[in-house]
Short mmCIF file of C-alpha atoms in Angstrom, two decimals:
data_model
loop_
_atom_site.label_atom_id
_atom_site.label_comp_id
_atom_site.label_asym_id
_atom_site.label_seq_id
_atom_site.Cartn_x
_atom_site.Cartn_y
_atom_site.Cartn_z
CA GLU G 158 87.83 173.62 20.16
CA VAL G 159 88.29 170.54 21.89
CA GLN G 160 89.14 171.26 25.70
CA LEU G 161 90.15 168.70 28.42
CA VAL G 162 90.61 169.95 31.90
CA GLU G 163 91.79 168.00 34.67
CA THR G 164 91.63 168.71 38.23
CA GLY G 165 91.99 167.07 41.85
CA GLY G 166 95.70 166.36 41.80
CA GLY G 167 97.87 166.95 44.47
CA LEU G 168 100.02 165.29 47.57
CA VAL G 169 98.54 162.27 49.31
CA GLN G 170 100.05 159.87 51.23
CA PRO G 171 100.93 156.05 50.56
CA GLY G 172 97.32 153.82 51.54
CA ARG G 173 94.95 157.21 50.90
CA SER G 174 92.56 158.14 48.30
CA LEU G 175 92.63 160.72 45.56
CA LYS G 176 89.63 161.49 42.73
CA LEU G 177 90.49 163.51 39.34
CA SER G 178 88.09 165.05 37.15
CA CYS G 179 88.13 165.81 33.72
CA VAL G 180 85.69 168.46 32.12
CA ALA G 181 85.01 168.09 28.43
CA SER G 182 83.75 170.90 26.07
CA GLY G 183 83.79 171.26 22.37
CA PHE G 184 82.75 167.85 21.14
CA THR G 185 79.64 165.87 22.00
CA PHE G 186 81.42 163.98 25.28
CA ASN G 187 78.75 160.89 25.29
CA ASN G 188 79.66 160.00 21.20
CA TYR G 189 83.23 158.97 22.54
CA TRP G 190 85.23 156.85 24.74
CA MET G 191 87.64 158.43 26.87
CA SER G 192 90.87 157.28 28.93
CA TRP G 193 93.56 158.20 31.08
CA THR G 194 97.19 157.90 30.49
CA ARG G 195 100.07 158.76 32.84
CA GLN G 196 103.51 159.79 32.66
CA ALA G 197 106.12 159.46 35.51
CA PRO G 198 108.26 161.96 35.88
CA GLY G 199 111.03 161.85 33.22
CA LYS G 200 109.31 159.01 32.15
CA GLY G 201 107.31 157.28 29.16
CA LEU G 202 103.52 157.12 29.06
CA GLU G 203 101.24 154.56 30.54
CA TRP G 204 97.69 153.46 29.72
CA VAL G 205 95.28 153.90 32.75
CA ALA G 206 92.39 153.35 32.16
CA SER G 207 89.50 153.37 29.79
CA ILE G 208 85.63 153.90 29.37
CA THR G 209 83.17 153.19 26.56
CA ASN G 210 80.65 156.31 25.46
CA SER G 211 77.98 155.21 27.33
CA GLY G 212 80.20 154.08 30.42
CA GLY G 213 78.92 150.60 30.27
CA SER G 214 82.38 148.86 29.78
CA THR G 215 85.66 150.07 31.80
CA TYR G 216 89.02 148.75 31.15
CA TYR G 217 92.66 148.74 33.11
CA PRO G 218 96.14 147.42 32.83
CA ASP G 219 97.05 145.40 35.67
CA SER G 220 99.04 148.00 37.57
CA VAL G 221 96.27 149.54 38.67
CA LYS G 222 93.16 146.62 37.95
CA GLY G 223 91.24 146.64 41.77
CA ARG G 224 92.34 150.12 42.96
CA PHE G 225 91.62 152.75 40.30
CA THR G 226 87.79 153.13 38.93
CA ILE G 227 86.80 155.58 36.13
CA SER G 228 83.74 156.59 35.61
CA ARG G 229 82.16 159.41 33.70
CA ASP G 230 78.74 161.44 33.87
CA ASN G 231 77.40 162.49 30.56
CA ALA G 232 74.97 165.13 32.01
CA GLN G 233 77.85 166.49 33.15
CA ASN G 234 80.37 166.20 30.50
CA THR G 235 83.06 164.96 33.15
CA LEU G 236 85.46 162.06 33.20
CA TYR G 237 86.62 161.04 36.65
CA LEU G 238 89.46 158.94 37.89
CA GLN G 239 89.11 157.53 41.93
CA MET G 240 92.43 156.41 43.13
CA ASN G 241 92.53 154.30 46.04
CA SER G 242 95.29 152.40 47.84
CA LEU G 243 97.84 154.72 46.36
CA ARG G 244 101.34 153.79 46.08
CA SER G 245 104.45 156.00 45.35
CA GLU G 246 104.63 154.14 42.02
CA ASP G 247 101.08 155.88 41.01
CA THR G 248 103.25 159.26 41.07
CA ALA G 249 102.93 160.68 37.75
CA THR G 250 100.85 163.62 35.51
CA TYR G 251 97.75 162.04 34.28
CA TYR G 252 96.26 163.22 31.66
CA CYS G 253 92.53 162.92 30.28
CA THR G 254 92.23 161.97 26.84
CA ARG G 255 89.92 161.55 24.64
CA ASP G 256 90.00 158.13 22.99
CA TYR G 257 88.60 157.31 19.20
CA ASP G 258 86.86 153.80 20.24
CA GLY G 259 89.91 152.41 21.88
CA TYR G 260 92.09 152.39 19.20
CA TYR G 261 93.85 156.42 19.28
CA LEU G 262 93.87 158.97 21.39
CA ASP G 263 93.46 162.12 19.78
CA TYR G 264 92.83 164.84 22.62
CA TRP G 265 95.19 165.37 25.68
CA GLY G 266 94.58 167.65 28.78
CA GLN G 267 97.01 169.69 29.79
CA GLY G 268 97.69 167.23 32.64
CA VAL G 269 97.27 166.90 36.50
CA MET G 270 100.22 165.85 38.71
CA VAL G 271 99.86 163.33 41.42
CA THR G 272 102.41 162.79 44.01
CA VAL G 273 102.49 159.85 46.39
CA SER G 274 104.75 160.65 49.52
CA SER G 275 104.78 160.40 53.11
CA ASP V 25 101.50 142.27 27.12
CA ILE V 26 103.06 143.35 23.87
CA GLN V 27 106.31 144.92 24.29
CA MET V 28 107.07 147.90 21.54
CA THR V 29 110.75 148.61 21.64
CA GLN V 30 111.72 152.23 19.77
CA SER V 31 115.20 153.18 18.48
CA PRO V 32 117.08 155.49 18.68
CA ALA V 33 116.31 156.52 22.07
CA SER V 34 117.85 159.90 21.01
CA LEU V 35 118.59 161.39 18.02
CA SER V 36 120.35 164.47 16.78
CA ALA V 37 119.58 165.90 13.31
CA SER V 38 120.25 169.12 11.39
CA LEU V 39 117.54 171.56 10.19
CA GLY V 40 116.72 170.48 6.87
CA GLU V 41 117.76 166.74 7.31
CA THR V 42 115.43 163.88 7.02
CA VAL V 43 115.12 161.73 10.14
CA THR V 44 113.43 158.04 10.64
CA ILE V 45 112.23 156.61 14.19
CA GLU V 46 111.61 153.22 14.32
CA CYS V 47 109.04 151.20 16.66
CA LEU V 48 109.37 147.17 16.94
CA ALA V 49 106.46 145.66 18.46
CA SER V 50 106.36 142.08 20.12
CA GLU V 51 104.13 140.84 17.95
CA ASP V 52 102.01 141.31 14.92
CA ILE V 53 99.68 144.48 15.40
CA TYR V 54 98.11 144.36 12.50
CA SER V 55 98.71 148.47 11.72
CA ASN V 56 97.03 149.34 15.00
CA LEU V 57 100.02 151.89 15.62
CA ALA V 58 99.30 155.36 16.51
CA TRP V 59 102.42 158.00 17.06
CA TYR V 60 102.47 161.12 19.35
CA GLN V 61 104.95 163.87 19.84
CA GLN V 62 105.69 165.59 23.05
CA LYS V 63 107.32 169.06 23.12
CA PRO V 64 109.08 170.40 25.75
CA GLY V 65 106.51 171.01 28.85
CA LYS V 66 103.34 170.31 27.35
CA SER V 67 101.09 167.26 26.81
CA PRO V 68 101.70 164.68 23.81
CA GLN V 69 99.68 165.23 20.67
CA LEU V 70 98.61 162.62 18.04
CA LEU V 71 100.80 162.62 14.82
CA ILE V 72 99.74 159.73 12.78
CA TYR V 73 96.93 156.62 13.51
CA TYR V 74 96.44 153.51 12.10
CA ALA V 75 100.42 153.40 11.41
CA ASN V 76 100.06 155.53 8.14
CA SER V 77 97.01 158.19 8.69
CA LEU V 78 98.08 161.84 9.21
CA ASN V 79 95.91 163.43 11.76
CA ASP V 80 94.52 166.85 11.14
CA GLY V 81 96.66 169.79 11.25
CA VAL V 82 100.51 167.77 11.37
CA PRO V 83 102.37 168.96 8.58
CA SER V 84 102.65 166.69 5.45
CA ARG V 85 106.84 166.33 6.81
CA PHE V 86 105.58 163.59 8.76
CA SER V 87 104.58 160.03 7.51
CA GLY V 88 104.02 156.86 9.16
CA SER V 89 104.45 153.69 7.51
CA GLY V 90 105.12 150.04 8.44
CA SER V 91 102.98 146.56 8.70
CA GLY V 92 102.95 143.47 10.93
CA THR V 93 105.74 144.13 13.75
CA GLN V 94 107.93 146.69 12.40
CA TYR V 95 107.03 150.54 11.96
CA SER V 96 108.27 153.68 11.36
CA LEU V 97 107.85 157.29 11.67
CA LYS V 98 109.75 159.71 9.33
CA ILE V 99 110.56 163.44 9.96
CA ASN V 100 111.23 165.37 6.13
CA SER V 101 112.99 168.39 6.19
CA LEU V 102 113.60 168.88 9.92
CA GLN V 103 112.39 172.01 11.57
CA SER V 104 113.63 173.58 15.05
CA GLU V 105 109.96 173.19 16.03
CA ASP V 106 110.17 169.26 15.65
CA VAL V 107 112.28 168.95 18.75
CA SER V 108 110.18 166.53 20.68
CA ILE V 109 109.72 163.51 22.60
CA TYR V 110 108.01 160.65 19.97
CA PHE V 111 106.37 158.00 21.26
CA CYS V 112 104.51 155.04 19.51
CA GLN V 113 101.79 153.16 20.62
CA GLN V 114 99.77 149.90 19.99
CA ASN V 115 96.35 149.40 20.33
CA TYR V 116 95.87 145.88 18.81
CA ASP V 117 95.56 144.31 22.31
CA SER V 118 94.90 145.36 25.76
CA PRO V 119 96.90 146.73 27.75
CA ARG V 120 97.57 149.34 25.17
CA THR V 121 101.26 149.97 25.57
CA PHE V 122 103.62 152.58 24.07
CA GLY V 123 107.51 152.55 23.58
CA GLY V 124 109.98 154.14 25.13
CA GLY V 125 110.39 157.44 23.55
CA THR V 126 112.36 158.80 21.07
CA LYS V 127 114.35 162.56 21.94
CA LEU V 128 114.84 164.46 19.07
CA GLU V 129 117.33 167.19 19.24
CA LEU V 130 119.18 169.61 17.02
CA LYS V 131 122.25 169.42 16.10
#
């Protein structure tokens, strides 16, 4: 059974940093791209970052480019999202997602809440 | 960025009814479209990929169709467990973009 378990969320002040982790199990982690997708409270979904299975390439939308960094440790089956210079508009539930080669997101974690507020 | 416009934003239907949700892309996305279902308080789940391919374990009353810029999700014989928010997403070009969602409720 595929499982994705996110940790690391919480309350953080604007301008500060936070790092999310996602431990994957139930599939061969290094065979799959992985992504982060977020959902602001009561709002829709927004793709945040993707990384290829080897970790050699990463992709971001303009809204987080230069502030967020996605990475992975294939030996530990763990995906990360380093978030710097956080803004109030980054407040959201962040989902770790298994990514089918950059096309669709076929498994989602339970999500972790990040609140950016002073 | 490719804009994805879903309609309607909300929908109320009766048990056993057939419902259709539309998704319009601002340019041709060549069937690179996925549909997700988000039940209340839960994470989204993949329903349909490549516009019309049913994900494993998804009931056959769900179907997807469309091409070019126009796509639809059809639910036959609506069940109570189908109460959810449905999102479309294009995967043709970066950044991947989602529709605003369609909230489906029971009448």
